[in-house]
Coordinates of C-alpha atoms (C1' of nucleotides) in Angstrom, one line a residue:
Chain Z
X1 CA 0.0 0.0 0.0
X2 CA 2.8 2.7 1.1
X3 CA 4.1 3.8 -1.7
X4 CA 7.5 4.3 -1.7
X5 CA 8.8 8.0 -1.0
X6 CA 12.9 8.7 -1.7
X7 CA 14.7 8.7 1.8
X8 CA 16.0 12.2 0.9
X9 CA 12.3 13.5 0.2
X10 CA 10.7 11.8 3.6
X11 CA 13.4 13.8 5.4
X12 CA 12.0 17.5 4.5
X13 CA 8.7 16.1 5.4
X14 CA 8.8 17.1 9.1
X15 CA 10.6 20.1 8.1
X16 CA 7.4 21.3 5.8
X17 CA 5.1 20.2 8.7
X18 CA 6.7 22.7 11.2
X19 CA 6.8 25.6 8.6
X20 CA 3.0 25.1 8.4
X21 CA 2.3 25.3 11.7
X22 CA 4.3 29.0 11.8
X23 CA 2.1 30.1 8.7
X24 CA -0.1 33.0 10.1
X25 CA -3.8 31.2 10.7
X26 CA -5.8 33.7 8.9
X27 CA -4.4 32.3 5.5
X28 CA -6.0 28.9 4.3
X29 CA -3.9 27.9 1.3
X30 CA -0.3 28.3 0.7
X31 CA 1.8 28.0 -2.4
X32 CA 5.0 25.3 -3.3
X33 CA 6.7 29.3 -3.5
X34 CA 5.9 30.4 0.0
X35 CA 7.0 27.0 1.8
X36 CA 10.2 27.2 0.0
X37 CA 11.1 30.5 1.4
X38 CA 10.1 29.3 4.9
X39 CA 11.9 25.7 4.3
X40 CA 15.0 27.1 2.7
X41 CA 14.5 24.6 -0.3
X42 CA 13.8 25.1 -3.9
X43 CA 10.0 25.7 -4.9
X44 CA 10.2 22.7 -7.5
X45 CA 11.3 20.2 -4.7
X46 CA 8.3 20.8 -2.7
X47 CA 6.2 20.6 -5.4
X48 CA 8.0 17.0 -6.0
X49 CA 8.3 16.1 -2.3
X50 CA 4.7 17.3 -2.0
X51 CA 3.4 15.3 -5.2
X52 CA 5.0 11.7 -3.7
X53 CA 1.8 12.3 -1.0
X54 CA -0.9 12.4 -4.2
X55 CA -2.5 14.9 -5.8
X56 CA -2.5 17.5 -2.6
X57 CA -2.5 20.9 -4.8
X58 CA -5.2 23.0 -6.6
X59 CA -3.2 23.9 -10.3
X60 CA -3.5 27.9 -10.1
X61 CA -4.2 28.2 -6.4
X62 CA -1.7 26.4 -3.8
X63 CA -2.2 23.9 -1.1
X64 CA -5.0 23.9 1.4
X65 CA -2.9 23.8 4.8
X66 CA -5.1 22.1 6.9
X67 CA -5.7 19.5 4.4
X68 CA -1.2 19.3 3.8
X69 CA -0.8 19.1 7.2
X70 CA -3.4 16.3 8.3
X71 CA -1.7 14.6 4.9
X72 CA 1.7 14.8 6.3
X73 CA 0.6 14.0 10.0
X74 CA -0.7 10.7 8.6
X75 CA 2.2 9.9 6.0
X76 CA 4.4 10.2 8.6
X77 CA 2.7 8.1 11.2
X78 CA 2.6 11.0 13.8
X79 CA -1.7 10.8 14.5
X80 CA -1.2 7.9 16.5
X81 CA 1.5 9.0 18.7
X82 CA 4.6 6.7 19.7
X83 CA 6.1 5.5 22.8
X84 CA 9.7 6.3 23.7
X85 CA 12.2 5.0 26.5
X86 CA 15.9 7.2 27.1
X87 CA 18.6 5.0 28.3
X88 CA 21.5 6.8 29.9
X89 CA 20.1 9.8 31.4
X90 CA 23.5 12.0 32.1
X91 CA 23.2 15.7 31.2
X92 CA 22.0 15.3 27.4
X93 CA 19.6 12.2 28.5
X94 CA 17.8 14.7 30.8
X95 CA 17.7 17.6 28.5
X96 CA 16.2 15.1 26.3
X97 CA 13.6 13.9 28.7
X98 CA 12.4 17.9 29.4
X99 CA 12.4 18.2 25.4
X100 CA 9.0 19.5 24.7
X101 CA 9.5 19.0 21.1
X102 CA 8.6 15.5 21.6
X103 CA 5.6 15.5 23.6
X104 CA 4.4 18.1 21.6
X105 CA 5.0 15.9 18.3
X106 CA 3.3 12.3 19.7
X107 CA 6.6 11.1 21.0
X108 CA 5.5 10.7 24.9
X109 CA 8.6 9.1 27.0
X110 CA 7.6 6.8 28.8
X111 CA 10.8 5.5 30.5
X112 CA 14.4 6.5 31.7
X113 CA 17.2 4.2 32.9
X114 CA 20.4 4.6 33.8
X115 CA 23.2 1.5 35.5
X116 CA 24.1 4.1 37.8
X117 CA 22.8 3.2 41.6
X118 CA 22.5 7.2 42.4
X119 CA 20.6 8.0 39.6
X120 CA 18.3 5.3 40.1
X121 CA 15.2 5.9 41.8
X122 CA 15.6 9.8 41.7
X123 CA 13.3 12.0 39.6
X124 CA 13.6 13.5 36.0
X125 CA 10.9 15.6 33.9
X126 CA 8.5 13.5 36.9
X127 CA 10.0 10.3 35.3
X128 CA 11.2 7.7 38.0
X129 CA 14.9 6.5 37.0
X130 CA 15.3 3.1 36.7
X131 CA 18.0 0.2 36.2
X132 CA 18.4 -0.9 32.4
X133 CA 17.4 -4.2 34.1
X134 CA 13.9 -3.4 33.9
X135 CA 13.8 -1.9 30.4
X136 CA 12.5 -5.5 28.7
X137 CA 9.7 -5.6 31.0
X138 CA 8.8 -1.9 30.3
X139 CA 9.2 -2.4 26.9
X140 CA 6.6 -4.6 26.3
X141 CA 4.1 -3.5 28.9
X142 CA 4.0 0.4 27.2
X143 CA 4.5 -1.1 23.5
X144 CA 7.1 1.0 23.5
X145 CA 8.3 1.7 19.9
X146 CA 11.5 4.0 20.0
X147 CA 14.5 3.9 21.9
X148 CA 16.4 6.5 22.4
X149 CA 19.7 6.1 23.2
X150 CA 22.1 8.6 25.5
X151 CA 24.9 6.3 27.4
X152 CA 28.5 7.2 27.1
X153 CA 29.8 5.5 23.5
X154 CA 30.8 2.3 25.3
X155 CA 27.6 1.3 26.4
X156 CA 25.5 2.3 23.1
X157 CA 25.9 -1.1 21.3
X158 CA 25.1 -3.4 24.6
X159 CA 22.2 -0.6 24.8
X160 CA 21.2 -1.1 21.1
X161 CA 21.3 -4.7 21.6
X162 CA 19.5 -5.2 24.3
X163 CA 16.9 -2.8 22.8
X164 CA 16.5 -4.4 19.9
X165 CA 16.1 -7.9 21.8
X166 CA 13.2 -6.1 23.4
X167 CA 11.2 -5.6 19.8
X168 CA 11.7 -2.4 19.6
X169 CA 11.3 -0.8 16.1
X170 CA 13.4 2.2 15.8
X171 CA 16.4 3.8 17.5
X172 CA 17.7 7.0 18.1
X173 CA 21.2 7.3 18.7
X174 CA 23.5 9.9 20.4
X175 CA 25.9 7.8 21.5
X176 CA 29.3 8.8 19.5
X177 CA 29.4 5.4 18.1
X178 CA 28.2 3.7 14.9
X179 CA 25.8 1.0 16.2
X180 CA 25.9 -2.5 13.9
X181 CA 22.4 -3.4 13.3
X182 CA 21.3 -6.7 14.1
X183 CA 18.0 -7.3 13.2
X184 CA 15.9 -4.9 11.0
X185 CA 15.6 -2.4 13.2
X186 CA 15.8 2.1 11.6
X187 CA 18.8 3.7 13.7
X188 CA 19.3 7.5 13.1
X189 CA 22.5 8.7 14.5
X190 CA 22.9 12.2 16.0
X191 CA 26.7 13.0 16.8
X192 CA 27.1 16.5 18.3
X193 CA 30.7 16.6 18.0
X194 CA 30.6 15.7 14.5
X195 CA 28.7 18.3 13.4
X196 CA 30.6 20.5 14.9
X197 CA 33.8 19.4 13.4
X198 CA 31.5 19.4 9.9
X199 CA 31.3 23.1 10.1
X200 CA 35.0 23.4 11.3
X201 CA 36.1 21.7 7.8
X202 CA 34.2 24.8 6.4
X203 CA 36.1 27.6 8.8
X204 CA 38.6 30.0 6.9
X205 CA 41.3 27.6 7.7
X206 CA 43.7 29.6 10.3
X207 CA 46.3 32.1 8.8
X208 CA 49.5 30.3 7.4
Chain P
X1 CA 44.5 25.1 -2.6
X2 CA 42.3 23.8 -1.1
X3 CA 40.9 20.9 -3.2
X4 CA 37.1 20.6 -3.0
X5 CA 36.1 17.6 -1.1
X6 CA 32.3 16.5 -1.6
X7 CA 29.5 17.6 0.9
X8 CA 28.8 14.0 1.1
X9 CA 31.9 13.1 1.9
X10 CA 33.1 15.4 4.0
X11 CA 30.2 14.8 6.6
X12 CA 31.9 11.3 7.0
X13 CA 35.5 12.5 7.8
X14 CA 34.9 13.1 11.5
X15 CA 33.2 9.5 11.5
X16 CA 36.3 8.0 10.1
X17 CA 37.9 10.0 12.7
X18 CA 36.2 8.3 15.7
X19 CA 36.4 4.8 14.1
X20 CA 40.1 5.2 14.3
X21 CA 40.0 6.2 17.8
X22 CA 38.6 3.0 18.8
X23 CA 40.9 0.7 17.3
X24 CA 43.4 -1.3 19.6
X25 CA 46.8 0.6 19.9
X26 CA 48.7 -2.3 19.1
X27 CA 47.9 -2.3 15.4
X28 CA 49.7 0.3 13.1
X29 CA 47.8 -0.2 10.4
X30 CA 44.0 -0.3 9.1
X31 CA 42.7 -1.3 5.6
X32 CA 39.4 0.0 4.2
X33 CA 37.5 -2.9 5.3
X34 CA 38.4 -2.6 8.9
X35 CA 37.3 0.9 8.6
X36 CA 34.4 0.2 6.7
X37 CA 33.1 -2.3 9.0
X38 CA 33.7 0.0 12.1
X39 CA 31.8 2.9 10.0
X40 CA 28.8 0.9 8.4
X41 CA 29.8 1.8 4.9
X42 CA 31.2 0.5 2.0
X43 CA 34.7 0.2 1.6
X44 CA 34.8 1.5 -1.8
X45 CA 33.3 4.5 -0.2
X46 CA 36.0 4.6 2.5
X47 CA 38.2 4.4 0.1
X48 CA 37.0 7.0 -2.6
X49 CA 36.4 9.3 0.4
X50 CA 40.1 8.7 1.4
X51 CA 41.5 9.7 -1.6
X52 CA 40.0 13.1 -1.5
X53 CA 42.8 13.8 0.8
X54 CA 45.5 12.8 -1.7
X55 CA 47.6 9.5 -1.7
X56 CA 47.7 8.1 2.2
X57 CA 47.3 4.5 2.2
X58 CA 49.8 1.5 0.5
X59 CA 48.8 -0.6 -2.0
X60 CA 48.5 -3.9 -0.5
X61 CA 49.1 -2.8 2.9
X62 CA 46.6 -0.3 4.2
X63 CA 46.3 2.8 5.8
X64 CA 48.9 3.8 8.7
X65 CA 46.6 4.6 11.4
X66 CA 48.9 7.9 13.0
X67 CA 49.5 9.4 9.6
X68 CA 45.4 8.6 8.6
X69 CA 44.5 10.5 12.0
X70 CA 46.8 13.9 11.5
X71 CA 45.5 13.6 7.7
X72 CA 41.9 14.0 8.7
X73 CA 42.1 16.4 11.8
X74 CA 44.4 18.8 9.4
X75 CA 41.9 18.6 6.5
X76 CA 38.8 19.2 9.2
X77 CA 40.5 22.0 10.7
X78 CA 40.9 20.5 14.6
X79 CA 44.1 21.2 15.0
X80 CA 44.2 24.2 16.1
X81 CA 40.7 24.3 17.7
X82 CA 37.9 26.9 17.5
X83 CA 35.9 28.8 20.0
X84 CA 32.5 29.0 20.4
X85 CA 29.8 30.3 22.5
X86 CA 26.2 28.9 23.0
X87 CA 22.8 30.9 22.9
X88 CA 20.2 29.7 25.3
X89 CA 21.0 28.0 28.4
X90 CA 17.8 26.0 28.7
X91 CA 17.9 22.2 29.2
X92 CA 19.3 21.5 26.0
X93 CA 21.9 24.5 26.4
X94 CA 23.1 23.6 29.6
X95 CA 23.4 20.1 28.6
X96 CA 25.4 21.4 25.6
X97 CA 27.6 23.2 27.8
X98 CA 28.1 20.4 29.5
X99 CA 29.0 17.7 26.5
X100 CA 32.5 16.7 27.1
X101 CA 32.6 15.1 23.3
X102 CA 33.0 19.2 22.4
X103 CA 36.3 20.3 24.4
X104 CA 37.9 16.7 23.4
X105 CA 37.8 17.2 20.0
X106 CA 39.1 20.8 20.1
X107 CA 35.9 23.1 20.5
X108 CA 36.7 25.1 23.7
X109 CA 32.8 26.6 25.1
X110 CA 33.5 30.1 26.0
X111 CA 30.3 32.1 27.0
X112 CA 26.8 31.1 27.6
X113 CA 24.0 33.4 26.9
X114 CA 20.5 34.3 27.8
X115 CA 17.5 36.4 28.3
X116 CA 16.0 35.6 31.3
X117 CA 16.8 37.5 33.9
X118 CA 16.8 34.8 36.2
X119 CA 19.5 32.6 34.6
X120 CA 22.0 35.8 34.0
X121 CA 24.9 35.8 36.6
X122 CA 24.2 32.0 37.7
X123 CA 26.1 29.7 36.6
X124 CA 26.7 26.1 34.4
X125 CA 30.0 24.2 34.0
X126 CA 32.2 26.8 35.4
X127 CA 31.1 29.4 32.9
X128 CA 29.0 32.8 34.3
X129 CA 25.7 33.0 31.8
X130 CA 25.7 36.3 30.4
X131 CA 23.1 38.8 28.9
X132 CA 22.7 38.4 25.3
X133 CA 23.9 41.6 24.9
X134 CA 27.2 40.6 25.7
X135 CA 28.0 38.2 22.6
X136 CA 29.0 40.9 20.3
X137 CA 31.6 42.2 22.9
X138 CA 32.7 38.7 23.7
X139 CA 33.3 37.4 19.9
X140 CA 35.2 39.9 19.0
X141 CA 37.3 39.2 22.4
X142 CA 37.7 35.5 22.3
X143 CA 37.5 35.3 18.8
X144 CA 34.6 33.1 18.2
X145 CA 34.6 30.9 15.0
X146 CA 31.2 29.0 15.8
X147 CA 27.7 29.7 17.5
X148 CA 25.5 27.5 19.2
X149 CA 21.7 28.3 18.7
X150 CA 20.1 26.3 21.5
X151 CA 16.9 29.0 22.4
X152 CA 13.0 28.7 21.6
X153 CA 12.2 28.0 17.9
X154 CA 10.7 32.2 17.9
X155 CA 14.5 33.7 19.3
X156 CA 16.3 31.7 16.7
X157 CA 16.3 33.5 13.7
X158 CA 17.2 37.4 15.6
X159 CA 19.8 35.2 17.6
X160 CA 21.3 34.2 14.5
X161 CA 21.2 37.8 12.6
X162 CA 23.0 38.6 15.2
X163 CA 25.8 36.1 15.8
X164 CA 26.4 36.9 11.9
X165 CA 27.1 40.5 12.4
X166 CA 29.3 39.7 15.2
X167 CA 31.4 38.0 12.6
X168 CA 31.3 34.4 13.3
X169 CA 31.9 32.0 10.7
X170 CA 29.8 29.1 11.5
X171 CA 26.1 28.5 13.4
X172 CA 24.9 25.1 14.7
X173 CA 21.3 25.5 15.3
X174 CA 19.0 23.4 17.8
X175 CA 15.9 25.2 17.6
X176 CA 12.9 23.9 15.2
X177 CA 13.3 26.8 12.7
X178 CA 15.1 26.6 9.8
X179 CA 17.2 29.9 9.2
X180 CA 17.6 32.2 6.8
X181 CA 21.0 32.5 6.4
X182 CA 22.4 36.5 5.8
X183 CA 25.4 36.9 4.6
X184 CA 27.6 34.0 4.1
X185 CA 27.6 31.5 6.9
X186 CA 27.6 27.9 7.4
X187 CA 24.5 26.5 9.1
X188 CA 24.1 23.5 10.3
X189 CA 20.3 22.5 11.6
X190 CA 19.7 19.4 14.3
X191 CA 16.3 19.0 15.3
X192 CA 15.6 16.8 17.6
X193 CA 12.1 16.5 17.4
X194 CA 12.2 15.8 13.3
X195 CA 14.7 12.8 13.7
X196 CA 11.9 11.5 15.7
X197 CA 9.2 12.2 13.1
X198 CA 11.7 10.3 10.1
X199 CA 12.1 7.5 12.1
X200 CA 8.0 6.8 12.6
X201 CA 8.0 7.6 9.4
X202 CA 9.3 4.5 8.6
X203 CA 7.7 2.5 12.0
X204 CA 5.0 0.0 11.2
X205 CA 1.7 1.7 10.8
X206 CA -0.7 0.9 13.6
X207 CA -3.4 -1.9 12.9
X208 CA -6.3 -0.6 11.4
Chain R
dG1 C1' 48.5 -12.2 -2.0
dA2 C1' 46.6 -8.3 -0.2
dG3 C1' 44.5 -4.0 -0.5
dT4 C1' 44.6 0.8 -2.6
dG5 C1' 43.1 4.1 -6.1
dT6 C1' 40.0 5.0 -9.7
dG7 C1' 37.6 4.7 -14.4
dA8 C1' 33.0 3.5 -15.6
dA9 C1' 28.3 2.2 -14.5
dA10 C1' 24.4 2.6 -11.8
dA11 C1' 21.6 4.7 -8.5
dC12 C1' 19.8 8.7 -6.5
dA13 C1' 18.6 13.6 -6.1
dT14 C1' 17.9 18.2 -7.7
dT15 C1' 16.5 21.6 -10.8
dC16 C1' 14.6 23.4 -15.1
dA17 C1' 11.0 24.4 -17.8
dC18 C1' 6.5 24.0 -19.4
dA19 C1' 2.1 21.6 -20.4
dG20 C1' -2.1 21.5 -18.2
dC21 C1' -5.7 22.6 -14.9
dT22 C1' -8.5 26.1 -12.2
Chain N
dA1 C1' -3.1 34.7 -14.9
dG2 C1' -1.3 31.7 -11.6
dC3 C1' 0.5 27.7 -9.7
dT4 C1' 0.7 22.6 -9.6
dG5 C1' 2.6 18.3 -11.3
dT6 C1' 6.1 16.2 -13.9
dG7 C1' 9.0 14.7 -18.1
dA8 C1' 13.6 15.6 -19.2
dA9 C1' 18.2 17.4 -18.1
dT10 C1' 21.6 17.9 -15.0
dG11 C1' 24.3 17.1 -11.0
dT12 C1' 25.8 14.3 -7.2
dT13 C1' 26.7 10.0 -4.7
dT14 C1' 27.4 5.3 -4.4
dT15 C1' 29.0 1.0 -6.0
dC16 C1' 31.4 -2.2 -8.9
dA17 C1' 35.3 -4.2 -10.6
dC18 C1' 40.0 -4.3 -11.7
dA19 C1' 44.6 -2.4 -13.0
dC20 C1' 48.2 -1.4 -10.2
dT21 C1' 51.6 -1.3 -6.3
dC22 C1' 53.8 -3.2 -2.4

DNA sequence: GAGTGTGAAAACATTCACAGCT
DNA sequence: AGCTGTGAATGTTTTCACACTC
């Protein structure tokens, strides 16, 4: 049934969603022009991004927002809402667990654990810590369907592992570690220090 | 002189970086494969991005693992490391400030800003917060290459317009809203809540 | 024999430019 | 007249496969 959309296309999908949501209210319809200017992206790849969805545009007029963004909602699984767990929940894993973005998006966590005994038990975003030891349980009783993952590099491929033993689907990684995949499962990696040293390949190099 | 490495490529460089960290001390050497199998990518493609960087490895030999390492942290510009500051000491800010992956690989945190009253003066990982209206003051002091935009989705954009006319080179952007970029700066956008909304994407639909 | 470096092919992604609908 | 949807052109990235070197 779900047709196939290009990796690179599903990608600017969310991105589309959130510039609808900062169009003003009081217009209805909105033009492949005016979400490129919001999206940074060329008007003819939204039209083509847009176009994998169906037939969403009126020739001559634009796109009906509502309509785009219930289409997107649905395309991209977000009207059901999803599960997540955090494992390793140091400074970033907390952040993380206060991130509004997700709530706000469907993504409710639902579970943080950490190996360390003086974490355990205490309170984050009014989240109960608790040992990775209970995660398979948890797992399964709150069908959970994302893990996200937030240990120190050492620990991210037992993590992932033990995850993935667990049935769950997807994984978010910040670990700065390239996870091996066993099974089938998506992993999306997020390395901060990479992207920093990214954007320090493209620094005036320092005078000779 | 500088020969024009692919975007594509480039992002992988401080991947191939970190894979090299993690290999055993006692061996001198890598070969494409090992790398490739550390990195989850092709060897071809470790290979072809490799050569970007002119001759390094030996036919029938491999890659010396020293010489590999200075190779990519000249070419990503880590050597002599790069200030930066970060906007918006939040959750995700603080944890930011607070991400030792950033000072290990070179990328010293020297000021930490925000509006809110109630945050200015106090103060996260041994760095005072500061007004916003200190950045321009402080760039020019410290000299910094790269700005960290962790504030609200509504403060990102001004934030921005004004780390550019400060001068800084480079701007790695947390909050959900894509920039426009004046002048000519490097951005680099990671949102946090978007990564989730690719990977259900790609989760099972629900049942019907 | 082992493993790099790279032409050439294949796959994928972006952009142009315009026919076609409202 | 205005704006979508999309063939066709162009550009980029990945992968194969093998000549070449150590």
């Amino acid at each position: 049934m779900k047709n196939k959309i290009p990796p690179a296309s599903v990608e600017r999908l969310p991105l589309y969603l959130s510039c609808l949501g900062d169009l003003s209210a009081e217009k209805s319809r909105v033009s492949s022009e005016k979400l490129s200017s919001l999206a940074k992206v060329n008007s003819a790849q939204v039209r083509r991004d847009l176009s994998y969805l169906g037939t969403l545009g009126t020739r001559g007029v634009g796109y009906e927002i509502t309509t785009l963004k219930n289409r997107l909602e649905i395309e991209l699984g977000l009207v059901k809402g999803w599960n997540t767990i955090i494992v390793g929940v140091g400074n970033l894993g907390s952040a993380l667990a206060q991130y509004d973005g997700f709530r706000e998006k469907g993504f409710g966590v639902v579970g943080l654990y950490d190996v360390d005994p003086k974490k355990i038990s205490s309170q984050v975003a009014g989240l109960v810590i608790k040992s990775t030891e209970e995660i398979e349980e948890d797992c399964k009783k709150y069908k959970v369907a994302i893990g996200i993952i937030a240990t120190p590099a050492e620990f991210a491929q037992e993590t992932a592992n033990s995850l993935i033993a667990c049935g769950i689907q997807s994984i978010l990684n910040f670990a700065p570690f390239r996870l091996q995949n066993i099974g089938n499962v998506n992993i999306r990696n997020v390395d901060l220090s990479q992207e920093l040293q990214v954007l320090s390949y493209y620094l005036d190099s320092p005078p000779v």
